[in-house]
Amino acid sequence: MKKIQQILAILGIILLVGLYLATLVLAVLGKNFFPMFMAALFASMALPILLWIYGFVYKLVKRKAQESSEGEEI
């Protein structure tokens, strides 16, 4: 499980760096690329927030599942 988490973390880092580079390039290109710049800017802010929320919810669900399985054993 730890190996999968490391791979997903590396993929997330690569995705975020790519988004940051795309945002920088689109900002330099000018007004014609403004909608794409705004989309890249939004994605570079929303993606880390969504990843944190997914991780937080996963931990909560996992903890509740462990508590319920421990309660059944007793």
PDB file of N, CA and C in Angstrom:
ATOM      1  N   MET A   1       0.827  -1.194   0.000  1.00  0.00           N
ATOM      2  CA  MET A   1       0.000   0.000   0.000  1.00  0.00           C
ATOM      3  C   MET A   1       0.872   1.260   0.000  1.00  0.00           C
ATOM      4  N   LYS A   2       1.991   1.199   0.726  1.00  0.00           N
ATOM      5  CA  LYS A   2       2.855   2.367   0.799  1.00  0.00           C
ATOM      6  C   LYS A   2       3.474   2.674  -0.560  1.00  0.00           C
ATOM      7  N   LYS A   3       3.797   1.641  -1.328  1.00  0.00           N
ATOM      8  CA  LYS A   3       4.385   1.827  -2.657  1.00  0.00           C
ATOM      9  C   LYS A   3       3.387   2.522  -3.585  1.00  0.00           C
ATOM     10  N   ILE A   4       2.125   2.150  -3.502  1.00  0.00           N
ATOM     11  CA  ILE A   4       1.087   2.781  -4.323  1.00  0.00           C
ATOM     12  C   ILE A   4       0.942   4.251  -3.943  1.00  0.00           C
ATOM     13  N   GLN A   5       0.982   4.549  -2.659  1.00  0.00           N
ATOM     14  CA  GLN A   5       0.878   5.937  -2.212  1.00  0.00           C
ATOM     15  C   GLN A   5       2.052   6.762  -2.716  1.00  0.00           C
ATOM     16  N   GLN A   6       3.242   6.193  -2.728  1.00  0.00           N
ATOM     17  CA  GLN A   6       4.409   6.908  -3.231  1.00  0.00           C
ATOM     18  C   GLN A   6       4.282   7.188  -4.727  1.00  0.00           C
ATOM     19  N   ILE A   7       3.797   6.214  -5.477  1.00  0.00           N
ATOM     20  CA  ILE A   7       3.616   6.396  -6.913  1.00  0.00           C
ATOM     21  C   ILE A   7       2.571   7.474  -7.181  1.00  0.00           C
ATOM     22  N   LEU A   8       1.459   7.435  -6.458  1.00  0.00           N
ATOM     23  CA  LEU A   8       0.423   8.447  -6.633  1.00  0.00           C
ATOM     24  C   LEU A   8       0.913   9.835  -6.229  1.00  0.00           C
ATOM     25  N   ALA A   9       1.733   9.908  -5.208  1.00  0.00           N
ATOM     26  CA  ALA A   9       2.284  11.201  -4.791  1.00  0.00           C
ATOM     27  C   ALA A   9       3.212  11.763  -5.872  1.00  0.00           C
ATOM     28  N   ILE A  10       4.036  10.915  -6.456  1.00  0.00           N
ATOM     29  CA  ILE A  10       4.929  11.363  -7.525  1.00  0.00           C
ATOM     30  C   ILE A  10       4.127  11.818  -8.742  1.00  0.00           C
ATOM     31  N   LEU A  11       3.075  11.075  -9.091  1.00  0.00           N
ATOM     32  CA  LEU A  11       2.227  11.483 -10.209  1.00  0.00           C
ATOM     33  C   LEU A  11       1.533  12.816  -9.925  1.00  0.00           C
ATOM     34  N   GLY A  12       1.112  13.014  -8.697  1.00  0.00           N
ATOM     35  CA  GLY A  12       0.494  14.285  -8.314  1.00  0.00           C
ATOM     36  C   GLY A  12       1.471  15.444  -8.426  1.00  0.00           C
ATOM     37  N   ILE A  13       2.697  15.216  -8.017  1.00  0.00           N
ATOM     38  CA  ILE A  13       3.724  16.261  -8.127  1.00  0.00           C
ATOM     39  C   ILE A  13       3.981  16.604  -9.586  1.00  0.00           C
ATOM     40  N   ILE A  14       4.091  15.581 -10.428  1.00  0.00           N
ATOM     41  CA  ILE A  14       4.323  15.817 -11.853  1.00  0.00           C
ATOM     42  C   ILE A  14       3.156  16.586 -12.467  1.00  0.00           C
ATOM     43  N   LEU A  15       1.935  16.225 -12.100  1.00  0.00           N
ATOM     44  CA  LEU A  15       0.753  16.921 -12.610  1.00  0.00           C
ATOM     45  C   LEU A  15       0.734  18.379 -12.172  1.00  0.00           C
ATOM     46  N   LEU A  16       1.037  18.638 -10.917  1.00  0.00           N
ATOM     47  CA  LEU A  16       1.048  20.016 -10.431  1.00  0.00           C
ATOM     48  C   LEU A  16       2.145  20.850 -11.082  1.00  0.00           C
ATOM     49  N   VAL A  17       3.322  20.279 -11.248  1.00  0.00           N
ATOM     50  CA  VAL A  17       4.412  21.010 -11.912  1.00  0.00           C
ATOM     51  C   VAL A  17       4.026  21.313 -13.355  1.00  0.00           C
ATOM     52  N   GLY A  18       3.388  20.361 -14.023  1.00  0.00           N
ATOM     53  CA  GLY A  18       2.921  20.591 -15.383  1.00  0.00           C
ATOM     54  C   GLY A  18       1.888  21.704 -15.454  1.00  0.00           C
ATOM     55  N   LEU A  19       0.983  21.729 -14.481  1.00  0.00           N
ATOM     56  CA  LEU A  19      -0.012  22.803 -14.440  1.00  0.00           C
ATOM     57  C   LEU A  19       0.639  24.153 -14.196  1.00  0.00           C
ATOM     58  N   TYR A  20       1.618  24.196 -13.311  1.00  0.00           N
ATOM     59  CA  TYR A  20       2.303  25.461 -13.041  1.00  0.00           C
ATOM     60  C   TYR A  20       3.049  25.953 -14.271  1.00  0.00           C
ATOM     61  N   LEU A  21       3.710  25.037 -14.971  1.00  0.00           N
ATOM     62  CA  LEU A  21       4.426  25.422 -16.190  1.00  0.00           C
ATOM     63  C   LEU A  21       3.452  25.892 -17.277  1.00  0.00           C
ATOM     64  N   ALA A  22       2.328  25.191 -17.410  1.00  0.00           N
ATOM     65  CA  ALA A  22       1.324  25.592 -18.395  1.00  0.00           C
ATOM     66  C   ALA A  22       0.776  26.974 -18.064  1.00  0.00           C
ATOM     67  N   THR A  23       0.539  27.246 -16.795  1.00  0.00           N
ATOM     68  CA  THR A  23       0.051  28.557 -16.384  1.00  0.00           C
ATOM     69  C   THR A  23       1.067  29.634 -16.726  1.00  0.00           C
ATOM     70  N   LEU A  24       2.325  29.367 -16.465  1.00  0.00           N
ATOM     71  CA  LEU A  24       3.376  30.334 -16.776  1.00  0.00           C
ATOM     72  C   LEU A  24       3.473  30.596 -18.279  1.00  0.00           C
ATOM     73  N   VAL A  25       3.457  29.542 -19.066  1.00  0.00           N
ATOM     74  CA  VAL A  25       3.564  29.694 -20.518  1.00  0.00           C
ATOM     75  C   VAL A  25       2.354  30.446 -21.069  1.00  0.00           C
ATOM     76  N   LEU A  26       1.165  30.097 -20.608  1.00  0.00           N
ATOM     77  CA  LEU A  26      -0.035  30.773 -21.086  1.00  0.00           C
ATOM     78  C   LEU A  26      -0.076  32.236 -20.660  1.00  0.00           C
ATOM     79  N   ALA A  27       0.491  32.548 -19.511  1.00  0.00           N
ATOM     80  CA  ALA A  27       0.543  33.947 -19.069  1.00  0.00           C
ATOM     81  C   ALA A  27       1.468  34.763 -19.964  1.00  0.00           C
ATOM     82  N   VAL A  28       2.535  34.151 -20.436  1.00  0.00           N
ATOM     83  CA  VAL A  28       3.492  34.851 -21.277  1.00  0.00           C
ATOM     84  C   VAL A  28       2.952  35.018 -22.706  1.00  0.00           C
ATOM     85  N   LEU A  29       2.115  34.086 -23.163  1.00  0.00           N
ATOM     86  CA  LEU A  29       1.653  34.111 -24.549  1.00  0.00           C
ATOM     87  C   LEU A  29       0.724  35.284 -24.870  1.00  0.00           C
ATOM     88  N   GLY A  30      -0.004  35.797 -23.913  1.00  0.00           N
ATOM     89  CA  GLY A  30      -0.786  37.006 -24.163  1.00  0.00           C
ATOM     90  C   GLY A  30      -2.283  36.820 -24.077  1.00  0.00           C
ATOM     91  N   LYS A  31      -3.003  37.842 -24.568  1.00  0.00           N
ATOM     92  CA  LYS A  31      -4.451  37.923 -24.416  1.00  0.00           C
ATOM     93  C   LYS A  31      -5.215  36.835 -25.158  1.00  0.00           C
ATOM     94  N   ASN A  32      -4.674  36.352 -26.250  1.00  0.00           N
ATOM     95  CA  ASN A  32      -5.386  35.338 -27.035  1.00  0.00           C
ATOM     96  C   ASN A  32      -5.591  34.040 -26.253  1.00  0.00           C
ATOM     97  N   PHE A  33      -4.753  33.791 -25.275  1.00  0.00           N
ATOM     98  CA  PHE A  33      -4.813  32.550 -24.504  1.00  0.00           C
ATOM     99  C   PHE A  33      -5.369  32.772 -23.102  1.00  0.00           C
ATOM    100  N   PHE A  34      -6.053  33.890 -22.882  1.00  0.00           N
ATOM    101  CA  PHE A  34      -6.547  34.221 -21.551  1.00  0.00           C
ATOM    102  C   PHE A  34      -7.512  33.177 -20.981  1.00  0.00           C
ATOM    103  N   PRO A  35      -8.505  32.665 -21.755  1.00  0.00           N
ATOM    104  CA  PRO A  35      -9.391  31.629 -21.177  1.00  0.00           C
ATOM    105  C   PRO A  35      -8.629  30.373 -20.745  1.00  0.00           C
ATOM    106  N   MET A  36      -7.646  29.975 -21.553  1.00  0.00           N
ATOM    107  CA  MET A  36      -6.860  28.798 -21.177  1.00  0.00           C
ATOM    108  C   MET A  36      -5.988  29.089 -19.960  1.00  0.00           C
ATOM    109  N   PHE A  37      -5.485  30.317 -19.872  1.00  0.00           N
ATOM    110  CA  PHE A  37      -4.699  30.715 -18.703  1.00  0.00           C
ATOM    111  C   PHE A  37      -5.544  30.632 -17.440  1.00  0.00           C
ATOM    112  N   MET A  38      -6.774  31.149 -17.506  1.00  0.00           N
ATOM    113  CA  MET A  38      -7.646  31.123 -16.331  1.00  0.00           C
ATOM    114  C   MET A  38      -7.999  29.682 -15.932  1.00  0.00           C
ATOM    115  N   ALA A  39      -8.212  28.816 -16.927  1.00  0.00           N
ATOM    116  CA  ALA A  39      -8.499  27.412 -16.630  1.00  0.00           C
ATOM    117  C   ALA A  39      -7.303  26.742 -15.959  1.00  0.00           C
ATOM    118  N   ALA A  40      -6.112  27.007 -16.458  1.00  0.00           N
ATOM    119  CA  ALA A  40      -4.907  26.422 -15.860  1.00  0.00           C
ATOM    120  C   ALA A  40      -4.673  26.971 -14.458  1.00  0.00           C
ATOM    121  N   LEU A  41      -4.946  28.251 -14.269  1.00  0.00           N
ATOM    122  CA  LEU A  41      -4.795  28.868 -12.949  1.00  0.00           C
ATOM    123  C   LEU A  41      -5.781  28.269 -11.953  1.00  0.00           C
ATOM    124  N   PHE A  42      -7.036  28.111 -12.387  1.00  0.00           N
ATOM    125  CA  PHE A  42      -8.044  27.503 -11.531  1.00  0.00           C
ATOM    126  C   PHE A  42      -7.675  26.064 -11.176  1.00  0.00           C
ATOM    127  N   ALA A  43      -7.242  25.298 -12.179  1.00  0.00           N
ATOM    128  CA  ALA A  43      -6.883  23.893 -11.945  1.00  0.00           C
ATOM    129  C   ALA A  43      -5.689  23.779 -11.006  1.00  0.00           C
ATOM    130  N   SER A  44      -4.732  24.695 -11.122  1.00  0.00           N
ATOM    131  CA  SER A  44      -3.553  24.611 -10.259  1.00  0.00           C
ATOM    132  C   SER A  44      -3.884  24.973  -8.815  1.00  0.00           C
ATOM    133  N   MET A  45      -5.004  25.646  -8.598  1.00  0.00           N
ATOM    134  CA  MET A  45      -5.434  25.925  -7.222  1.00  0.00           C
ATOM    135  C   MET A  45      -6.427  24.877  -6.722  1.00  0.00           C
ATOM    136  N   ALA A  46      -7.301  24.408  -7.609  1.00  0.00           N
ATOM    137  CA  ALA A  46      -8.354  23.483  -7.191  1.00  0.00           C
ATOM    138  C   ALA A  46      -7.838  22.063  -6.994  1.00  0.00           C
ATOM    139  N   LEU A  47      -6.890  21.631  -7.788  1.00  0.00           N
ATOM    140  CA  LEU A  47      -6.402  20.252  -7.705  1.00  0.00           C
ATOM    141  C   LEU A  47      -5.811  19.902  -6.339  1.00  0.00           C
ATOM    142  N   PRO A  48      -4.915  20.715  -5.766  1.00  0.00           N
ATOM    143  CA  PRO A  48      -4.401  20.363  -4.434  1.00  0.00           C
ATOM    144  C   PRO A  48      -5.494  20.344  -3.360  1.00  0.00           C
ATOM    145  N   ILE A  49      -6.453  21.247  -3.484  1.00  0.00           N
ATOM    146  CA  ILE A  49      -7.549  21.276  -2.513  1.00  0.00           C
ATOM    147  C   ILE A  49      -8.388  20.015  -2.627  1.00  0.00           C
ATOM    148  N   LEU A  50      -8.723  19.618  -3.849  1.00  0.00           N
ATOM    149  CA  LEU A  50      -9.510  18.398  -4.046  1.00  0.00           C
ATOM    150  C   LEU A  50      -8.750  17.157  -3.587  1.00  0.00           C
ATOM    151  N   LEU A  51      -7.474  17.095  -3.864  1.00  0.00           N
ATOM    152  CA  LEU A  51      -6.678  15.950  -3.406  1.00  0.00           C
ATOM    153  C   LEU A  51      -6.643  15.863  -1.888  1.00  0.00           C
ATOM    154  N   TRP A  52      -6.538  17.012  -1.220  1.00  0.00           N
ATOM    155  CA  TRP A  52      -6.544  17.012   0.244  1.00  0.00           C
ATOM    156  C   TRP A  52      -7.898  16.544   0.770  1.00  0.00           C
ATOM    157  N   ILE A  53      -8.977  17.016   0.169  1.00  0.00           N
ATOM    158  CA  ILE A  53     -10.325  16.619   0.605  1.00  0.00           C
ATOM    159  C   ILE A  53     -10.526  15.119   0.408  1.00  0.00           C
ATOM    160  N   TYR A  54     -10.112  14.593  -0.754  1.00  0.00           N
ATOM    161  CA  TYR A  54     -10.251  13.156  -0.990  1.00  0.00           C
ATOM    162  C   TYR A  54      -9.470  12.344   0.031  1.00  0.00           C
ATOM    163  N   GLY A  55      -8.260  12.765   0.342  1.00  0.00           N
ATOM    164  CA  GLY A  55      -7.455  12.067   1.344  1.00  0.00           C
ATOM    165  C   GLY A  55      -8.077  12.125   2.723  1.00  0.00           C
ATOM    166  N   PHE A  56      -8.626  13.276   3.081  1.00  0.00           N
ATOM    167  CA  PHE A  56      -9.254  13.444   4.383  1.00  0.00           C
ATOM    168  C   PHE A  56     -10.488  12.559   4.517  1.00  0.00           C
ATOM    169  N   VAL A  57     -11.325  12.541   3.486  1.00  0.00           N
ATOM    170  CA  VAL A  57     -12.532  11.708   3.516  1.00  0.00           C
ATOM    171  C   VAL A  57     -12.156  10.229   3.540  1.00  0.00           C
ATOM    172  N   TYR A  58     -11.130   9.850   2.795  1.00  0.00           N
ATOM    173  CA  TYR A  58     -10.683   8.461   2.791  1.00  0.00           C
ATOM    174  C   TYR A  58     -10.254   8.018   4.183  1.00  0.00           C
ATOM    175  N   LYS A  59      -9.513   8.868   4.881  1.00  0.00           N
ATOM    176  CA  LYS A  59      -9.077   8.531   6.237  1.00  0.00           C
ATOM    177  C   LYS A  59     -10.268   8.387   7.176  1.00  0.00           C
ATOM    178  N   LEU A  60     -11.261   9.273   7.042  1.00  0.00           N
ATOM    179  CA  LEU A  60     -12.448   9.173   7.892  1.00  0.00           C
ATOM    180  C   LEU A  60     -13.213   7.882   7.633  1.00  0.00           C
ATOM    181  N   VAL A  61     -13.412   7.558   6.374  1.00  0.00           N
ATOM    182  CA  VAL A  61     -14.153   6.342   6.023  1.00  0.00           C
ATOM    183  C   VAL A  61     -13.394   5.107   6.479  1.00  0.00           C
ATOM    184  N   LYS A  62     -12.094   5.106   6.306  1.00  0.00           N
ATOM    185  CA  LYS A  62     -11.273   3.967   6.716  1.00  0.00           C
ATOM    186  C   LYS A  62     -11.329   3.781   8.227  1.00  0.00           C
ATOM    187  N   ARG A  63     -11.257   4.887   8.970  1.00  0.00           N
ATOM    188  CA  ARG A  63     -11.304   4.813  10.427  1.00  0.00           C
ATOM    189  C   ARG A  63     -12.662   4.274  10.896  1.00  0.00           C
ATOM    190  N   LYS A  64     -13.760   4.756  10.279  1.00  0.00           N
ATOM    191  CA  LYS A  64     -15.092   4.276  10.666  1.00  0.00           C
ATOM    192  C   LYS A  64     -15.250   2.796  10.347  1.00  0.00           C
ATOM    193  N   ALA A  65     -14.703   2.351   9.221  1.00  0.00           N
ATOM    194  CA  ALA A  65     -14.791   0.944   8.851  1.00  0.00           C
ATOM    195  C   ALA A  65     -14.013   0.080   9.843  1.00  0.00           C
ATOM    196  N   GLN A  66     -12.854   0.548  10.291  1.00  0.00           N
ATOM    197  CA  GLN A  66     -12.070  -0.203  11.268  1.00  0.00           C
ATOM    198  C   GLN A  66     -12.784  -0.254  12.609  1.00  0.00           C
ATOM    199  N   GLU A  67     -13.392   0.852  13.019  1.00  0.00           N
ATOM    200  CA  GLU A  67     -14.118   0.887  14.283  1.00  0.00           C
ATOM    201  C   GLU A  67     -15.314  -0.044  14.247  1.00  0.00           C
ATOM    202  N   SER A  68     -16.033  -0.077  13.134  1.00  0.00           N
ATOM    203  CA  SER A  68     -17.205  -0.948  13.046  1.00  0.00           C
ATOM    204  C   SER A  68     -16.791  -2.417  13.006  1.00  0.00           C
ATOM    205  N   SER A  69     -15.666  -2.729  12.362  1.00  0.00           N
ATOM    206  CA  SER A  69     -15.231  -4.127  12.321  1.00  0.00           C
ATOM    207  C   SER A  69     -14.700  -4.556  13.690  1.00  0.00           C
ATOM    208  N   GLU A  70     -14.098  -3.642  14.453  1.00  0.00           N
ATOM    209  CA  GLU A  70     -13.640  -3.973  15.798  1.00  0.00           C
ATOM    210  C   GLU A  70     -14.827  -4.181  16.734  1.00  0.00           C
ATOM    211  N   GLY A  71     -15.875  -3.421  16.546  1.00  0.00           N
ATOM    212  CA  GLY A  71     -17.075  -3.575  17.363  1.00  0.00           C
ATOM    213  C   GLY A  71     -17.780  -4.897  17.134  1.00  0.00           C
ATOM    214  N   GLU A  72     -17.727  -5.405  15.918  1.00  0.00           N
ATOM    215  CA  GLU A  72     -18.353  -6.692  15.597  1.00  0.00           C
ATOM    216  C   GLU A  72     -17.574  -7.843  16.192  1.00  0.00           C
ATOM    217  N   GLU A  73     -16.275  -7.700  16.343  1.00  0.00           N
ATOM    218  CA  GLU A  73     -15.439  -8.782  16.873  1.00  0.00           C
ATOM    219  C   GLU A  73     -15.662  -9.000  18.370  1.00  0.00           C
ATOM    220  N   ILE A  74     -16.023  -7.946  19.059  1.00  0.00           N
ATOM    221  CA  ILE A  74     -16.159  -8.036  20.515  1.00  0.00           C
ATOM    222  C   ILE A  74     -17.420  -8.719  20.917  1.00  0.00           C
TER     223      ILE A  74
END
